[in-house]
Amino acid sequence: MKITEQELRCWVEIDEDLSAIAGKLTSVGLESMVDGDQLDIELTPNRGDCASVLGVARVCAILYGQALPAPRFASFPTLEPSDSVLRLEKDKDIDVLVPFYRACVLSLDTALDAQSLAALLSCLDKMMLTFGIPLFAYDREALSGNIISFKKDKAIELWDGTGRLGVAALKLERAACSVGTQKIVLESAWWLPEAMMGQAHTLNLISEAAYRYERGIDPCLIEGVLAESIERLQALLGPLRLEQQLTWGLKPEAFPRSIILPLEKVSRYLGRDLEASFIKKHLEAIGCLVSAYQEGKILEVQIPSYRHDIMKDIQLIMEIADGIGLDKIPAVQPLLSLSKISDLSMQTSNRRRRFKEKLISSGFQEVIHYSFVHPLWEKALSTIAPLALDNPMSVEKSVMRTTLWGGLLERLSFLQARQQKRLRLFETGRCFLGDREEERWACVMAGRAQPESWQFSRADNNGFDCKGLIQRLFPQRASGLEYLCVEGVYPALAYAIEVRDRQELLCSFGPLAQSHYDLFSLQGSIWLMEGKMSFITEKAHEILVIDLPSKFPKVRRDLSLILPKEKSVLSCLRIIEEEGSSLLVDHCVFDRYTAKNGEESIGVALFFQSKEVTLHDLEVEKSLQAIILALEKKGITLRAI
Amino acid sequence: LSDLVPLSTLKTLLVEALSLIERAKDLSSLEQLRVRFLGKKSLISLSLKKLKELSLEERKSTGAELHSIRSSVQDALEEKKKALKTGSSSLLLDWDYHCPVYGEEATFHPLTLTMQRLEDIFFQWGCVMVDGPQIESDYYNFTALNIPENHPSRTMHDTFYIQDRVLRTHTSSVQIHAMREWGAPLRAIAMGPTYRCDSDATHSPMFHQLEALWVDKDLNFANLKGVLQELLELFFERKVNMRLRRSFFPFTEPSAEVDIACVLCEGQGCRTCKQTGWLEILGCGMVHPSVLEHGHIDPACYQGFAFGVGVERLAMLKYGLSDLRLFYENDPRFLRQFFR
């Protein structure tokens, strides 16, 4: 809302300049900026009372310790009845929503021309901006049947003898004042906020009047503003006669609102004891009438008619806090105790964090994308129908993702176009699968497997890099994981491999399907991987536990083994793990050779260690022999130790 | 040669061959392609045989072309064969020893770093981390937070709709879930993405929020100030000058906006703080009794405070950035600069 400096200074005398006034208004919740000689105030929805010059002046008067006199209005001109009498009718429950209504039938000496019509409308606007009371004028002679009636349908409608005139207080479809109008019906009413809320939006009739009605107007000003308007119109349009007054409801002054405020509650909320006299003084300054009961421990506060935002005692407490100054309330640390619940939260968070650290240490950069994506990506990458936004900002952000791959691939394309060829990105975030939301992690690898260097191969990423990554992420489980080829589940991938841990899906990976390269404008070898975060935070916690290192030395024994054609390295390692005692803490394949006849020969390093003692050779040999025996039973030949 | 097969035809054949080889799914189909394109009766082989009938000059130029075509097909076949053997999923399943992973420098996303920092602070205070759906019902996002249908305060939120649900416009929607799940007393935080239809240098349609909710018998506005002061000082790792301004949030009463002295210009006035010396940083207030009621907590026994802060806003101030969109451009050259 904008008001000029001149308008404001008509009401209050303030020595300070506009920017100082803006600063003070901002401090009490009316965020203000100075725009030339105007104050631009961003009103919060609760402060309908400030949607007028008078309202802002009231706040300024409080801030500068002044008493703002009640506005003085002209009185109604003398009634000069005419032959044609307009009747007012309403559905019986309308006064619940509109408790007070007042209209005047005015007769002009000369009919409205274009200039006087503009002056009429401008005058009504001015009254609304000054006092916050919307006024409406329509053509008396365009009403048929000498009747106006208010009927409640979805909104409150205005009718005459012929039919519907329009939506009351929002828009007339006929009978609006125009050039040639000589008799005017000028009306105003006390619409309760709940009568207007949503109507303007639903009917797409958003107006300044609706804005004020939705937030609440000061009903006690209606009559005065109506009378003042008639006097101002006389000055603008020439002599006019008041022919009839139509009204319903009791005068709004008959409905005072009171709130009971226990002082103990004020102290409890603000953390500071306050004198009853201080509270009373401040509440009176904002226009309340205050009576004290029970030795001043309880206050009964009568709320001014313009403060629709004060409905409960806590809102009065806000006013009192404002009176103290929020900065003057002390900052006090609450007493804290350690909570078991937080340990659980911390564990989950740590697991998530540690998992991400592992990805980062493997060279993957964390990225964060929007959760809404292009529908074409979803169509190409997922078999699940995505949820579509009803009001997207653009088609590129119009459906909720069902996989994290879309954002990663789009970003990959963006970065490849900027000469970044070797990329490793990962993301964690929610995917939206119909009624279900699932947190996932995903990564993408593009370009060479290793950074450009004389010592590294120039080979592109391949499936082995994905496997290497999985083994790095889940080292304790690596040799127990199952890798299964699946078809038809992952349209994003040329072929897909699911990695399972005891039947449970840990992640899936594969190369990007050739057909998607054009869609995302991608090039080079691209591999994708995605898994559920719940596996990390709930089930795989033991793999992320930090193991304290042993204080005793580790003993290494190397085995050179020849594997028959039907035995894989994996099966060999499983035998070693199964037969190795608790002393076997790690193993590593450090060499591998495939002979022309298909036999494989591998070099395996076995590491033995105890957490309690330094191992003797005998203990190591015993454990080693058990492994060798088991390997030989399975047809694996020991070439050398 | 020209009376046998034109060179242009052979070039077309080469394109077809390369395409079919690329699409070959297994070794047997690859072998069939080899016979078709390089076998004795193939056009390429027959053309090569005819070379000897040409003059020396023609043989030199045409021969080079023909050999080039044959080599291209042969190379493609070899490469595909190798790929099918070594890169195939079946081989991959057997390949199992630790593959070294070399990488360039990588880091957490600055938003993650900011959220981790906040998490650490709240965990010190014994807070529980709670979460809720991002596609939320109207009830949890608005009604239960004292924002009834058609109330003008809904216009404060530029909401995305999905049928009868909304993308949560704030993490305050988690408040009700948390109160119902944990009851009182409660010290909880929720952190995560929220969504509003707005996009410019300081607004993003998706942004992250931290929501803190403390409910107990004796909590008051002074405690809220105490927690905020300490939070900001721990986060920025320095003394922070803070001020509170009255504000309006339907779910808190009294409500306030918190400003801090600009961390970039030390309150002297700069572009970031619009020469005011102050930066708006978060909204806070005492939990509205009707919100506690929706959370099945008796407001006669308990009261609490809540505050919400934009993670992007904090990150921008912490790292001295002026454009929020940088966080979502996800350029590793930018992201790699954030270590803590």
Short mmCIF file of N, CA and C in Angstrom, two decimals, chain A residues 27-29 45-46 197-198 215 268-269 271 314-315 318-319 322 326-327 329-334 336-337 339 341-342 345-346 349 353 356-357 360 362-372 387 389-391 393 400 411 415 420 422 424 430 432 437 450 463-464 467 471 483 485 495 497 569-570 589 592, chain B residues 86-87 89 92-93 95-98 101-102 104 106-109 112 116 119-120 123 125-129 131-135 150-153 156 159-163 167 182 187 195 204-206 214 220-223 225-227 230 243-244 246 248 253-255 289 303 328-333 335-336:
data_model
loop_
_atom_site.label_atom_id
_atom_site.label_comp_id
_atom_site.label_asym_id
_atom_site.label_seq_id
_atom_site.Cartn_x
_atom_site.Cartn_y
_atom_site.Cartn_z
N SER A 27 9.71 -1.48 12.26
CA SER A 27 10.01 -2.15 13.53
C SER A 27 8.75 -2.68 14.21
N VAL A 28 7.58 -2.15 13.84
CA VAL A 28 6.36 -2.68 14.46
C VAL A 28 5.55 -3.54 13.48
N GLY A 29 6.22 -4.05 12.47
CA GLY A 29 5.58 -5.04 11.59
C GLY A 29 4.96 -4.47 10.34
N PRO A 45 -1.33 -9.88 6.25
CA PRO A 45 -2.77 -10.08 6.11
C PRO A 45 -3.58 -9.75 7.35
N ASN A 46 -2.94 -9.70 8.52
CA ASN A 46 -3.70 -9.43 9.74
C ASN A 46 -3.98 -7.95 9.94
N MET A 197 -14.16 -13.82 2.41
CA MET A 197 -12.96 -14.62 2.18
C MET A 197 -13.16 -15.64 1.07
N GLY A 198 -12.26 -15.63 0.14
CA GLY A 198 -12.29 -16.62 -0.93
C GLY A 198 -13.18 -16.25 -2.08
N ARG A 215 -9.92 -8.48 5.05
CA ARG A 215 -9.07 -8.23 6.22
C ARG A 215 -9.82 -7.51 7.35
N ARG A 268 4.17 -15.34 31.56
CA ARG A 268 4.52 -16.69 31.13
C ARG A 268 4.97 -16.68 29.66
N TYR A 269 4.33 -15.90 28.85
CA TYR A 269 4.68 -15.85 27.43
C TYR A 269 5.94 -15.04 27.15
N GLY A 271 8.27 -14.04 29.45
CA GLY A 271 9.43 -14.31 30.30
C GLY A 271 9.84 -13.08 31.08
N ILE A 314 -3.55 -13.90 23.32
CA ILE A 314 -2.15 -13.91 22.88
C ILE A 314 -1.86 -12.77 21.91
N GLN A 315 -2.91 -12.33 21.20
CA GLN A 315 -2.68 -11.21 20.30
C GLN A 315 -2.51 -9.90 21.09
N MET A 318 1.02 -9.88 22.14
CA MET A 318 1.88 -9.35 21.07
C MET A 318 1.93 -7.83 21.14
N GLU A 319 0.76 -7.22 21.37
CA GLU A 319 0.71 -5.75 21.45
C GLU A 319 1.54 -5.27 22.64
N ASP A 322 5.15 -5.48 21.88
CA ASP A 322 5.48 -4.34 21.02
C ASP A 322 5.70 -3.09 21.87
N LEU A 326 10.48 -5.43 21.38
CA LEU A 326 10.95 -6.84 21.36
C LEU A 326 12.42 -6.94 21.76
N ASP A 327 13.18 -5.87 21.46
CA ASP A 327 14.60 -5.91 21.78
C ASP A 327 14.86 -5.80 23.28
N ILE A 329 13.13 -7.35 25.55
CA ILE A 329 12.87 -8.63 26.23
C ILE A 329 14.22 -9.33 26.35
N PRO A 330 14.59 -9.81 27.54
CA PRO A 330 15.93 -10.40 27.68
C PRO A 330 16.08 -11.70 26.89
N ALA A 331 17.31 -12.02 26.51
CA ALA A 331 17.59 -13.31 25.84
C ALA A 331 18.04 -14.28 26.92
N VAL A 332 17.26 -15.32 27.13
CA VAL A 332 17.55 -16.27 28.22
C VAL A 332 17.62 -17.68 27.65
N GLN A 333 18.73 -18.37 27.87
CA GLN A 333 18.84 -19.75 27.39
C GLN A 333 17.94 -20.67 28.21
N PRO A 334 17.11 -21.48 27.56
CA PRO A 334 16.31 -22.44 28.34
C PRO A 334 17.19 -23.55 28.90
N LEU A 336 18.51 -27.15 29.38
CA LEU A 336 18.52 -28.27 28.43
C LEU A 336 18.95 -29.54 29.12
N SER A 337 18.41 -30.63 28.63
CA SER A 337 18.90 -31.93 29.09
C SER A 337 19.16 -32.78 27.87
N SER A 339 18.96 -35.75 25.33
CA SER A 339 17.80 -36.57 25.01
C SER A 339 18.23 -37.83 24.28
N ILE A 341 16.39 -39.49 22.34
CA ILE A 341 15.83 -39.42 20.99
C ILE A 341 16.84 -38.83 20.04
N SER A 342 17.55 -37.82 20.52
CA SER A 342 18.47 -37.15 19.63
C SER A 342 19.62 -38.07 19.22
N SER A 345 18.55 -39.73 16.12
CA SER A 345 18.60 -38.80 15.00
C SER A 345 20.03 -38.60 14.55
N MET A 346 20.92 -38.49 15.53
CA MET A 346 22.31 -38.23 15.22
C MET A 346 22.92 -39.41 14.48
N SER A 349 21.71 -39.41 10.92
CA SER A 349 22.36 -38.32 10.20
C SER A 349 23.82 -38.66 9.93
N ARG A 353 25.73 -38.96 6.43
CA ARG A 353 26.87 -38.08 6.18
C ARG A 353 28.11 -38.89 5.80
N LYS A 356 27.91 -40.15 2.29
CA LYS A 356 28.23 -39.10 1.32
C LYS A 356 29.74 -38.84 1.29
N GLU A 357 30.37 -38.90 2.46
CA GLU A 357 31.82 -38.68 2.51
C GLU A 357 32.55 -39.71 1.66
N ILE A 360 32.24 -38.76 -1.88
CA ILE A 360 33.10 -37.60 -2.17
C ILE A 360 34.56 -38.04 -2.25
N SER A 362 35.57 -40.69 -3.25
CA SER A 362 35.74 -41.45 -4.50
C SER A 362 35.69 -40.51 -5.71
N GLY A 363 35.70 -39.22 -5.44
CA GLY A 363 35.77 -38.25 -6.54
C GLY A 363 34.42 -37.78 -7.05
N PHE A 364 33.35 -38.09 -6.34
CA PHE A 364 32.02 -37.67 -6.79
C PHE A 364 31.63 -36.35 -6.14
N GLN A 365 31.25 -35.40 -6.96
CA GLN A 365 30.84 -34.08 -6.46
C GLN A 365 29.36 -34.11 -6.13
N GLU A 366 29.01 -33.61 -4.96
CA GLU A 366 27.58 -33.58 -4.61
C GLU A 366 26.88 -32.43 -5.33
N VAL A 367 25.71 -32.71 -5.85
CA VAL A 367 24.89 -31.68 -6.49
C VAL A 367 23.46 -31.77 -5.93
N ILE A 368 22.71 -30.68 -6.09
CA ILE A 368 21.31 -30.67 -5.64
C ILE A 368 20.46 -30.09 -6.76
N HIS A 369 19.47 -30.84 -7.19
CA HIS A 369 18.59 -30.37 -8.26
C HIS A 369 17.17 -30.16 -7.75
N TYR A 370 16.40 -29.45 -8.58
CA TYR A 370 14.98 -29.30 -8.25
C TYR A 370 14.30 -30.67 -8.29
N SER A 371 13.26 -30.81 -7.48
CA SER A 371 12.54 -32.08 -7.47
C SER A 371 11.55 -32.18 -8.62
N PHE A 372 11.26 -31.04 -9.26
CA PHE A 372 10.37 -31.13 -10.43
C PHE A 372 11.20 -31.09 -11.70
N LEU A 387 3.95 -37.65 -11.01
CA LEU A 387 2.87 -36.74 -10.59
C LEU A 387 3.09 -35.40 -11.27
N LEU A 389 2.37 -31.33 -11.74
CA LEU A 389 1.94 -30.13 -11.00
C LEU A 389 0.76 -29.51 -11.73
N ASP A 390 -0.20 -29.00 -10.97
CA ASP A 390 -1.35 -28.33 -11.60
C ASP A 390 -0.96 -26.96 -12.12
N ASN A 391 0.00 -26.32 -11.46
CA ASN A 391 0.38 -24.96 -11.85
C ASN A 391 1.90 -24.83 -11.94
N MET A 393 5.72 -23.80 -13.13
CA MET A 393 6.28 -22.52 -13.60
C MET A 393 6.66 -22.63 -15.07
N MET A 400 6.90 -34.25 -10.94
CA MET A 400 7.79 -34.61 -9.82
C MET A 400 8.63 -35.82 -10.24
N ARG A 411 22.26 -32.03 -16.03
CA ARG A 411 23.41 -31.25 -15.58
C ARG A 411 24.68 -31.71 -16.28
N LEU A 415 27.22 -29.40 -18.42
CA LEU A 415 28.64 -29.30 -18.11
C LEU A 415 29.50 -29.80 -19.28
N GLN A 420 33.59 -29.68 -19.89
CA GLN A 420 33.95 -30.52 -18.75
C GLN A 420 33.63 -31.95 -19.14
N ARG A 422 35.30 -35.04 -18.03
CA ARG A 422 35.32 -36.12 -17.04
C ARG A 422 34.54 -35.67 -15.82
N ARG A 424 32.00 -36.72 -12.41
CA ARG A 424 31.41 -37.70 -11.48
C ARG A 424 30.55 -36.90 -10.52
N ARG A 430 14.66 -36.87 -2.43
CA ARG A 430 13.38 -37.56 -2.44
C ARG A 430 12.92 -37.82 -3.88
N PHE A 432 9.38 -39.22 -6.00
CA PHE A 432 7.95 -39.20 -5.71
C PHE A 432 7.25 -40.28 -6.54
N GLU A 437 6.83 -41.43 -1.05
CA GLU A 437 8.05 -40.66 -1.29
C GLU A 437 9.21 -41.51 -0.79
N GLN A 450 39.82 -42.35 -15.23
CA GLN A 450 40.83 -41.71 -14.38
C GLN A 450 41.16 -40.33 -14.94
N GLY A 463 31.70 -50.75 -16.48
CA GLY A 463 31.01 -51.42 -15.38
C GLY A 463 31.93 -51.76 -14.23
N PHE A 464 33.20 -51.95 -14.53
CA PHE A 464 34.12 -52.31 -13.45
C PHE A 464 34.31 -51.14 -12.49
N LYS A 467 31.46 -51.27 -10.20
CA LYS A 467 31.66 -52.31 -9.18
C LYS A 467 32.71 -51.89 -8.17
N GLN A 471 32.16 -51.60 -4.16
CA GLN A 471 33.03 -52.29 -3.19
C GLN A 471 33.69 -51.29 -2.24
N TYR A 483 25.17 -59.84 -7.94
CA TYR A 483 24.97 -58.96 -9.10
C TYR A 483 24.08 -59.70 -10.08
N CYS A 485 21.56 -59.54 -13.58
CA CYS A 485 21.10 -58.80 -14.76
C CYS A 485 19.58 -58.76 -14.76
N TYR A 495 21.68 -51.80 -20.40
CA TYR A 495 21.39 -53.03 -19.67
C TYR A 495 21.60 -52.73 -18.19
N ILE A 497 22.11 -53.85 -14.05
CA ILE A 497 22.54 -54.86 -13.08
C ILE A 497 22.04 -54.42 -11.71
N VAL A 569 36.92 -65.71 -9.39
CA VAL A 569 37.71 -65.13 -8.30
C VAL A 569 36.81 -64.89 -7.08
N LEU A 570 35.57 -64.49 -7.39
CA LEU A 570 34.62 -64.22 -6.32
C LEU A 570 34.41 -65.46 -5.44
N VAL A 589 43.19 -58.94 -3.67
CA VAL A 589 43.75 -59.57 -4.88
C VAL A 589 44.75 -58.57 -5.47
N ARG A 592 46.64 -60.76 -11.14
CA ARG A 592 45.71 -61.66 -11.83
C ARG A 592 46.25 -61.92 -13.23
N THR B 86 34.39 -58.36 -23.07
CA THR B 86 34.89 -57.79 -21.79
C THR B 86 33.89 -56.90 -21.08
N GLY B 87 33.11 -56.21 -21.85
CA GLY B 87 32.21 -55.24 -21.19
C GLY B 87 30.83 -55.80 -20.95
N SER B 89 27.57 -57.68 -19.51
CA SER B 89 27.10 -57.83 -18.14
C SER B 89 27.49 -59.19 -17.58
N LEU B 92 30.88 -59.03 -16.37
CA LEU B 92 30.93 -58.11 -15.24
C LEU B 92 30.54 -58.80 -13.94
N LEU B 93 29.61 -59.73 -14.07
CA LEU B 93 29.13 -60.40 -12.87
C LEU B 93 30.23 -61.23 -12.21
N TRP B 95 33.50 -60.48 -12.41
CA TRP B 95 34.68 -59.64 -12.16
C TRP B 95 34.54 -59.03 -10.78
N ASP B 96 35.44 -59.30 -9.89
CA ASP B 96 35.10 -58.95 -8.53
C ASP B 96 36.23 -58.40 -7.69
N TYR B 97 37.42 -58.20 -8.21
CA TYR B 97 38.38 -57.70 -7.23
C TYR B 97 38.40 -56.17 -7.17
N HIS B 98 38.91 -55.69 -6.09
CA HIS B 98 38.81 -54.26 -5.80
C HIS B 98 39.43 -53.42 -6.90
N VAL B 101 39.81 -46.57 -7.29
CA VAL B 101 39.01 -45.44 -7.78
C VAL B 101 39.84 -44.18 -7.59
N TYR B 102 40.21 -43.58 -8.70
CA TYR B 102 40.95 -42.33 -8.61
C TYR B 102 39.97 -41.21 -8.88
N GLU B 104 39.15 -36.72 -8.97
CA GLU B 104 39.55 -35.35 -8.76
C GLU B 104 38.91 -34.89 -7.46
N ALA B 106 36.55 -33.49 -4.81
CA ALA B 106 35.09 -33.33 -4.77
C ALA B 106 34.71 -32.90 -3.36
N THR B 107 33.57 -32.29 -3.24
CA THR B 107 33.17 -31.75 -1.94
C THR B 107 31.67 -31.96 -1.71
N PHE B 108 31.25 -31.69 -0.48
CA PHE B 108 29.82 -31.59 -0.21
C PHE B 108 29.28 -30.35 -0.90
N HIS B 109 28.02 -30.38 -1.22
CA HIS B 109 27.34 -29.18 -1.74
C HIS B 109 27.30 -28.14 -0.61
N THR B 112 24.47 -28.56 1.69
CA THR B 112 24.63 -29.69 2.60
C THR B 112 25.53 -29.29 3.76
N GLN B 116 24.47 -29.38 7.56
CA GLN B 116 25.23 -30.19 8.54
C GLN B 116 25.65 -29.34 9.73
N GLU B 119 22.60 -28.83 11.80
CA GLU B 119 22.29 -30.09 12.47
C GLU B 119 23.17 -30.27 13.71
N ASP B 120 24.47 -30.04 13.53
CA ASP B 120 25.41 -30.23 14.64
C ASP B 120 25.05 -29.36 15.83
N PHE B 123 21.86 -30.76 17.41
CA PHE B 123 22.10 -32.03 18.10
C PHE B 123 22.78 -31.80 19.45
N TRP B 125 22.10 -29.54 21.32
CA TRP B 125 21.02 -29.12 22.23
C TRP B 125 20.00 -30.24 22.46
N GLY B 126 20.32 -31.42 21.99
CA GLY B 126 19.44 -32.56 22.22
C GLY B 126 18.17 -32.55 21.41
N CYS B 127 18.22 -31.95 20.22
CA CYS B 127 17.02 -31.90 19.38
C CYS B 127 16.86 -33.19 18.58
N VAL B 128 15.64 -33.55 18.32
CA VAL B 128 15.38 -34.70 17.46
C VAL B 128 15.12 -34.19 16.05
N MET B 129 15.62 -34.94 15.08
CA MET B 129 15.40 -34.56 13.68
C MET B 129 14.12 -35.24 13.21
N ASP B 131 10.84 -35.48 10.17
CA ASP B 131 10.63 -35.25 8.74
C ASP B 131 9.17 -35.53 8.40
N GLY B 132 8.76 -35.01 7.28
CA GLY B 132 7.40 -35.24 6.82
C GLY B 132 7.39 -35.26 5.31
N PRO B 133 6.24 -35.54 4.73
CA PRO B 133 6.20 -35.60 3.26
C PRO B 133 6.39 -34.23 2.63
N GLN B 134 6.95 -34.26 1.43
CA GLN B 134 7.10 -32.99 0.70
C GLN B 134 5.85 -32.68 -0.11
N ILE B 135 5.15 -33.74 -0.51
CA ILE B 135 3.82 -33.52 -1.10
C ILE B 135 2.85 -33.68 0.07
N ASN B 150 -9.24 -20.09 2.25
CA ASN B 150 -9.64 -18.75 1.79
C ASN B 150 -9.13 -17.61 2.65
N HIS B 151 -8.36 -17.92 3.69
CA HIS B 151 -7.84 -16.83 4.50
C HIS B 151 -6.78 -16.06 3.70
N PRO B 152 -6.78 -14.72 3.81
CA PRO B 152 -5.82 -13.96 3.02
C PRO B 152 -4.36 -14.34 3.30
N SER B 153 -4.10 -14.91 4.48
CA SER B 153 -2.69 -15.25 4.76
C SER B 153 -2.19 -16.35 3.84
N MET B 156 0.26 -15.32 1.19
CA MET B 156 1.68 -15.16 1.50
C MET B 156 2.49 -16.31 0.90
N THR B 159 1.74 -21.15 -3.85
CA THR B 159 1.74 -22.60 -3.67
C THR B 159 1.68 -23.37 -4.98
N PHE B 160 2.42 -24.47 -5.06
CA PHE B 160 2.29 -25.42 -6.17
C PHE B 160 1.26 -26.47 -5.75
N TYR B 161 0.36 -26.79 -6.65
CA TYR B 161 -0.67 -27.79 -6.34
C TYR B 161 -0.49 -29.05 -7.17
N ILE B 162 -0.78 -30.19 -6.55
CA ILE B 162 -0.85 -31.46 -7.27
C ILE B 162 -2.19 -32.07 -6.89
N GLN B 163 -3.15 -31.93 -7.78
CA GLN B 163 -4.54 -32.34 -7.51
C GLN B 163 -5.01 -31.74 -6.18
N LEU B 167 2.63 -28.94 -2.76
CA LEU B 167 4.05 -29.12 -2.42
C LEU B 167 4.27 -28.24 -1.20
N TRP B 182 5.68 -37.33 18.74
CA TRP B 182 6.54 -37.32 19.92
C TRP B 182 5.86 -36.75 21.16
N ARG B 187 11.76 -31.14 21.58
CA ARG B 187 12.72 -30.24 20.93
C ARG B 187 13.02 -30.89 19.59
N TYR B 195 8.78 -25.53 -1.37
CA TYR B 195 8.51 -25.10 -2.75
C TYR B 195 7.56 -23.90 -2.79
N SER B 204 13.99 -18.99 -5.21
CA SER B 204 14.07 -20.18 -6.06
C SER B 204 12.78 -20.98 -5.87
N PRO B 205 12.25 -21.59 -6.93
CA PRO B 205 11.01 -22.34 -6.74
C PRO B 205 11.16 -23.51 -5.76
N MET B 206 12.40 -23.98 -5.60
CA MET B 206 12.65 -24.96 -4.54
C MET B 206 13.76 -24.39 -3.66
N TRP B 214 10.18 -26.08 19.69
CA TRP B 214 10.42 -26.47 21.09
C TRP B 214 9.12 -26.29 21.85
N ASN B 220 9.36 -19.50 26.98
CA ASN B 220 8.78 -18.19 26.72
C ASN B 220 9.57 -17.44 25.66
N PHE B 221 9.13 -16.24 25.38
CA PHE B 221 9.73 -15.46 24.31
C PHE B 221 11.21 -15.14 24.61
N ALA B 222 11.51 -14.95 25.90
CA ALA B 222 12.90 -14.67 26.29
C ALA B 222 13.79 -15.87 25.96
N ASN B 223 13.24 -17.09 26.15
CA ASN B 223 14.00 -18.30 25.80
C ASN B 223 14.22 -18.38 24.28
N LYS B 225 14.53 -15.91 22.29
CA LYS B 225 15.60 -14.98 21.97
C LYS B 225 16.96 -15.56 22.33
N GLY B 226 17.00 -16.23 23.48
CA GLY B 226 18.26 -16.83 23.93
C GLY B 226 18.76 -17.87 22.95
N VAL B 227 17.84 -18.73 22.50
CA VAL B 227 18.22 -19.80 21.56
C VAL B 227 18.68 -19.20 20.23
N GLU B 230 22.17 -17.62 20.44
CA GLU B 230 23.26 -18.60 20.48
C GLU B 230 23.40 -19.33 19.14
N ARG B 243 18.48 -8.10 16.07
CA ARG B 243 17.30 -7.31 16.50
C ARG B 243 16.03 -8.03 16.04
N LEU B 244 14.95 -7.79 16.79
CA LEU B 244 13.68 -8.43 16.43
C LEU B 244 12.68 -7.37 16.02
N ARG B 246 8.52 -6.87 14.94
CA ARG B 246 7.21 -7.51 14.97
C ARG B 246 6.83 -7.98 13.56
N PHE B 248 4.08 -11.05 11.29
CA PHE B 248 2.86 -11.86 11.37
C PHE B 248 3.06 -13.20 10.68
N GLU B 253 2.28 -16.59 17.60
CA GLU B 253 1.77 -15.34 18.18
C GLU B 253 2.30 -15.25 19.60
N PRO B 254 3.10 -14.27 19.96
CA PRO B 254 3.63 -13.20 19.13
C PRO B 254 4.62 -13.72 18.08
N SER B 255 4.71 -12.97 16.98
CA SER B 255 5.62 -13.34 15.89
C SER B 255 6.63 -12.22 15.66
N PRO B 289 -1.69 -21.27 20.11
CA PRO B 289 -2.38 -22.35 20.83
C PRO B 289 -3.18 -23.27 19.92
N GLN B 303 3.47 -24.64 26.28
CA GLN B 303 3.61 -23.61 25.26
C GLN B 303 4.98 -23.83 24.62
N TYR B 328 22.00 -24.01 -7.53
CA TYR B 328 21.29 -25.02 -8.33
C TYR B 328 21.88 -25.16 -9.74
N GLU B 329 22.90 -24.37 -10.05
CA GLU B 329 23.57 -24.57 -11.34
C GLU B 329 24.47 -25.78 -11.28
N ASN B 330 24.89 -26.14 -10.07
CA ASN B 330 25.63 -27.39 -9.86
C ASN B 330 26.87 -27.51 -10.74
N ASP B 331 27.60 -26.44 -10.89
CA ASP B 331 28.85 -26.50 -11.65
C ASP B 331 29.96 -26.90 -10.68
N PRO B 332 30.58 -28.06 -10.92
CA PRO B 332 31.61 -28.51 -9.98
C PRO B 332 32.73 -27.48 -9.77
N ARG B 333 33.01 -26.65 -10.80
CA ARG B 333 34.06 -25.64 -10.64
C ARG B 333 33.71 -24.65 -9.53
N LEU B 335 31.26 -25.52 -7.05
CA LEU B 335 30.97 -26.28 -5.82
C LEU B 335 32.24 -26.76 -5.11
N ARG B 336 33.30 -27.01 -5.90
CA ARG B 336 34.51 -27.57 -5.28
C ARG B 336 35.22 -26.59 -4.35
#
